Short mmCIF file of N, CA and C in Angstrom, two decimals:
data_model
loop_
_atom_site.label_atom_id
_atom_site.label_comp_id
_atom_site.label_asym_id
_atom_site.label_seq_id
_atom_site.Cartn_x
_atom_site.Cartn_y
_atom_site.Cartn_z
N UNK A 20 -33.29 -89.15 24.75
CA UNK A 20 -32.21 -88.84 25.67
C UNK A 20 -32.62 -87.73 26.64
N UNK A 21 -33.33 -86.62 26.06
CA UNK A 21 -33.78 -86.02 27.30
C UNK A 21 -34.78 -85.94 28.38
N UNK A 22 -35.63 -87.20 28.02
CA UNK A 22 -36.25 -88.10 29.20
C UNK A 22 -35.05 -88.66 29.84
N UNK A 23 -34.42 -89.06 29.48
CA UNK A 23 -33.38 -89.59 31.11
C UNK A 23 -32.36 -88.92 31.37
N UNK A 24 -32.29 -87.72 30.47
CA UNK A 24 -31.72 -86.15 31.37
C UNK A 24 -32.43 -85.42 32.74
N UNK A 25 -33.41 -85.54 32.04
CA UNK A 25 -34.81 -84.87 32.77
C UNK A 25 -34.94 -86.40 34.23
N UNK A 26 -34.62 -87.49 33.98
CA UNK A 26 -35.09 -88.56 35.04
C UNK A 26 -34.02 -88.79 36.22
N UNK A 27 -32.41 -88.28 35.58
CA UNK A 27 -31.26 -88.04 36.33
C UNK A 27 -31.29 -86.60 37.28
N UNK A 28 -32.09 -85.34 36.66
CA UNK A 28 -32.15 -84.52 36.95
C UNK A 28 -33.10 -84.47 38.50
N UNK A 29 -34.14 -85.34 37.87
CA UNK A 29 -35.27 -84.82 38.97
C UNK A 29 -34.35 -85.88 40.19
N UNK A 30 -33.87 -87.19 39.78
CA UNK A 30 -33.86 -88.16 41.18
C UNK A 30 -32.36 -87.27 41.75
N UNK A 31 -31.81 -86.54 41.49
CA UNK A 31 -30.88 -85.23 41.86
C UNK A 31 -31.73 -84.29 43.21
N UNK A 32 -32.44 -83.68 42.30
CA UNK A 32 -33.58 -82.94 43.17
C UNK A 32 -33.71 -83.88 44.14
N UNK A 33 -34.44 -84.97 43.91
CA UNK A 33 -35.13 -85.19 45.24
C UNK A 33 -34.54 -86.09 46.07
N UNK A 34 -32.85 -86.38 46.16
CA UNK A 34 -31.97 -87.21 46.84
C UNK A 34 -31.71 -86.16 47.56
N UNK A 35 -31.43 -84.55 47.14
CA UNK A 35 -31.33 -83.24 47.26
C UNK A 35 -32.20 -83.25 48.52
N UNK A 36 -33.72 -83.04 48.41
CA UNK A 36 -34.58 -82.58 48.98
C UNK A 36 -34.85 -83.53 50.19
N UNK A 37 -34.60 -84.79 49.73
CA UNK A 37 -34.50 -85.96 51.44
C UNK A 37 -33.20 -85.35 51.89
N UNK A 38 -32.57 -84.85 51.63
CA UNK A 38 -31.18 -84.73 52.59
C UNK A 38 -31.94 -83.74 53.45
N UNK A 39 -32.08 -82.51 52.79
CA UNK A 39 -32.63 -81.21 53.71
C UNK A 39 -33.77 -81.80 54.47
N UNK A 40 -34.95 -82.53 53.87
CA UNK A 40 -35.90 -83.05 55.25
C UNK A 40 -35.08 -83.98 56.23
N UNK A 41 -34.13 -84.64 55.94
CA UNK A 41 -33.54 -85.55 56.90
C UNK A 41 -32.42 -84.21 57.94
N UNK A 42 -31.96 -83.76 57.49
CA UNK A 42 -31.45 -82.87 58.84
C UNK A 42 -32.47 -81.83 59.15
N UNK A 43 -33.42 -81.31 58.73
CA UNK A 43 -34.25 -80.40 59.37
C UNK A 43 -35.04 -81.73 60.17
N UNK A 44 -35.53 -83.06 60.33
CA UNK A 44 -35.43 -83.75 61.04
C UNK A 44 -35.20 -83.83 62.12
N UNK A 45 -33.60 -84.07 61.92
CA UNK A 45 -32.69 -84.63 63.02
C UNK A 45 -32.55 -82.90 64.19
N UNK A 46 -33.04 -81.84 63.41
CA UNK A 46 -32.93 -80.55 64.25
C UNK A 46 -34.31 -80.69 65.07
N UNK A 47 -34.80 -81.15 64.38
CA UNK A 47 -36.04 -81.19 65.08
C UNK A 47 -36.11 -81.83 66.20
N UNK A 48 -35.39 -82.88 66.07
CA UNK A 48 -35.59 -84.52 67.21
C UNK A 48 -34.72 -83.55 68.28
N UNK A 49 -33.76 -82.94 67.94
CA UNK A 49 -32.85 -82.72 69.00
C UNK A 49 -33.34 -81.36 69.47
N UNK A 50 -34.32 -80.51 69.06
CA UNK A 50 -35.04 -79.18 69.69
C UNK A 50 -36.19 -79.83 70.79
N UNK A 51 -36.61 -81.11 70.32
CA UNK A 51 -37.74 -81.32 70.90
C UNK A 51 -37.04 -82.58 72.49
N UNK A 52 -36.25 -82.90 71.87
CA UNK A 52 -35.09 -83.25 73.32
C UNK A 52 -34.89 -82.64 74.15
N UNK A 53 -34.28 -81.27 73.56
CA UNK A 53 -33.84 -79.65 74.79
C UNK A 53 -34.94 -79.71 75.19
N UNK A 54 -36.57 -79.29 74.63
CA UNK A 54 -37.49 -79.01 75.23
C UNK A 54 -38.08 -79.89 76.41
N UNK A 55 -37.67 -80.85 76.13
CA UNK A 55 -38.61 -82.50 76.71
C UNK A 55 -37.51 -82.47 78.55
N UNK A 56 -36.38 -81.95 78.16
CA UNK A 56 -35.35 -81.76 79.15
C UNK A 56 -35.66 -80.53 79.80
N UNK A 57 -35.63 -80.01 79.52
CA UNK A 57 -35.82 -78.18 80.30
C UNK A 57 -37.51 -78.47 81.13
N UNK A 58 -38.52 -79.32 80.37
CA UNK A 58 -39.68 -79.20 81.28
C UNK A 58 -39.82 -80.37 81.98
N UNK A 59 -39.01 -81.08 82.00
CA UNK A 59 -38.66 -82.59 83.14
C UNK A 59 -38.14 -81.42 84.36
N UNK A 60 -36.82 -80.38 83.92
CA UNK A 60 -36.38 -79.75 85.66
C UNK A 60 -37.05 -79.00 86.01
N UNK A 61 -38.32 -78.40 84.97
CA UNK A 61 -39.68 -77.32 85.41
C UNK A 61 -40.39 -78.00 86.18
N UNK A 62 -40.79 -79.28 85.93
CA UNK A 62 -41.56 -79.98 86.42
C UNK A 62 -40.81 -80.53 87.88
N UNK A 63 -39.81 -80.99 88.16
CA UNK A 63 -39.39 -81.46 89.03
C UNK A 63 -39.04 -80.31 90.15
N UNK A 64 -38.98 -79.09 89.60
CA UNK A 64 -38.52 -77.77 90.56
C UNK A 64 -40.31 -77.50 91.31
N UNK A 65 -40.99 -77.70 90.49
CA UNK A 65 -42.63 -77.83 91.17
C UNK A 65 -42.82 -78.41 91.47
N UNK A 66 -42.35 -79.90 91.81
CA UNK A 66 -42.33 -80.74 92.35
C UNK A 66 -42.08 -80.91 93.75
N UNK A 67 -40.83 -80.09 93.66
CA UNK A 67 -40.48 -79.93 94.62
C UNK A 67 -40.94 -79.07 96.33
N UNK A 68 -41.27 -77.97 95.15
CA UNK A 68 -42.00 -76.96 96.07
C UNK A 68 -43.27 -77.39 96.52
N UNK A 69 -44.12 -78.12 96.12
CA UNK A 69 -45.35 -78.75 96.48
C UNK A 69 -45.06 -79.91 97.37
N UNK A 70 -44.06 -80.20 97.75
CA UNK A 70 -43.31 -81.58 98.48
C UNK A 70 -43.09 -80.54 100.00
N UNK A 71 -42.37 -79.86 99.55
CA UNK A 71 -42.27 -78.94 100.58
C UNK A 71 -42.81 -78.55 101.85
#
């Protein structure tokens, strides 16, 4: 019985531990969005000035 204490326990943990990689993830996807956005209007503001 305490092999499948111990087998309930760990798949706990690590349903646990995909949750936290799945939103440190999804923070990620959406930091690297802001970033991907902010240097599209860097890029386009130099763009501009070299058009100029």
């Amino acid at each position: 019985m305490a092999f499948l204490k111990d087998l309930l326990k760990n798949k706990k943990e690590y349903k646990n531990m995909s949750r936290k990689v799945d939103s440190k993830q999804q923070e990620l996807a959406k930091e690297h969005l802001k970033m991907a956005t902010e240097y599209k209007r860097f890029s386009e503001k130099i763009n501009k000035r070299f058009d100029d």
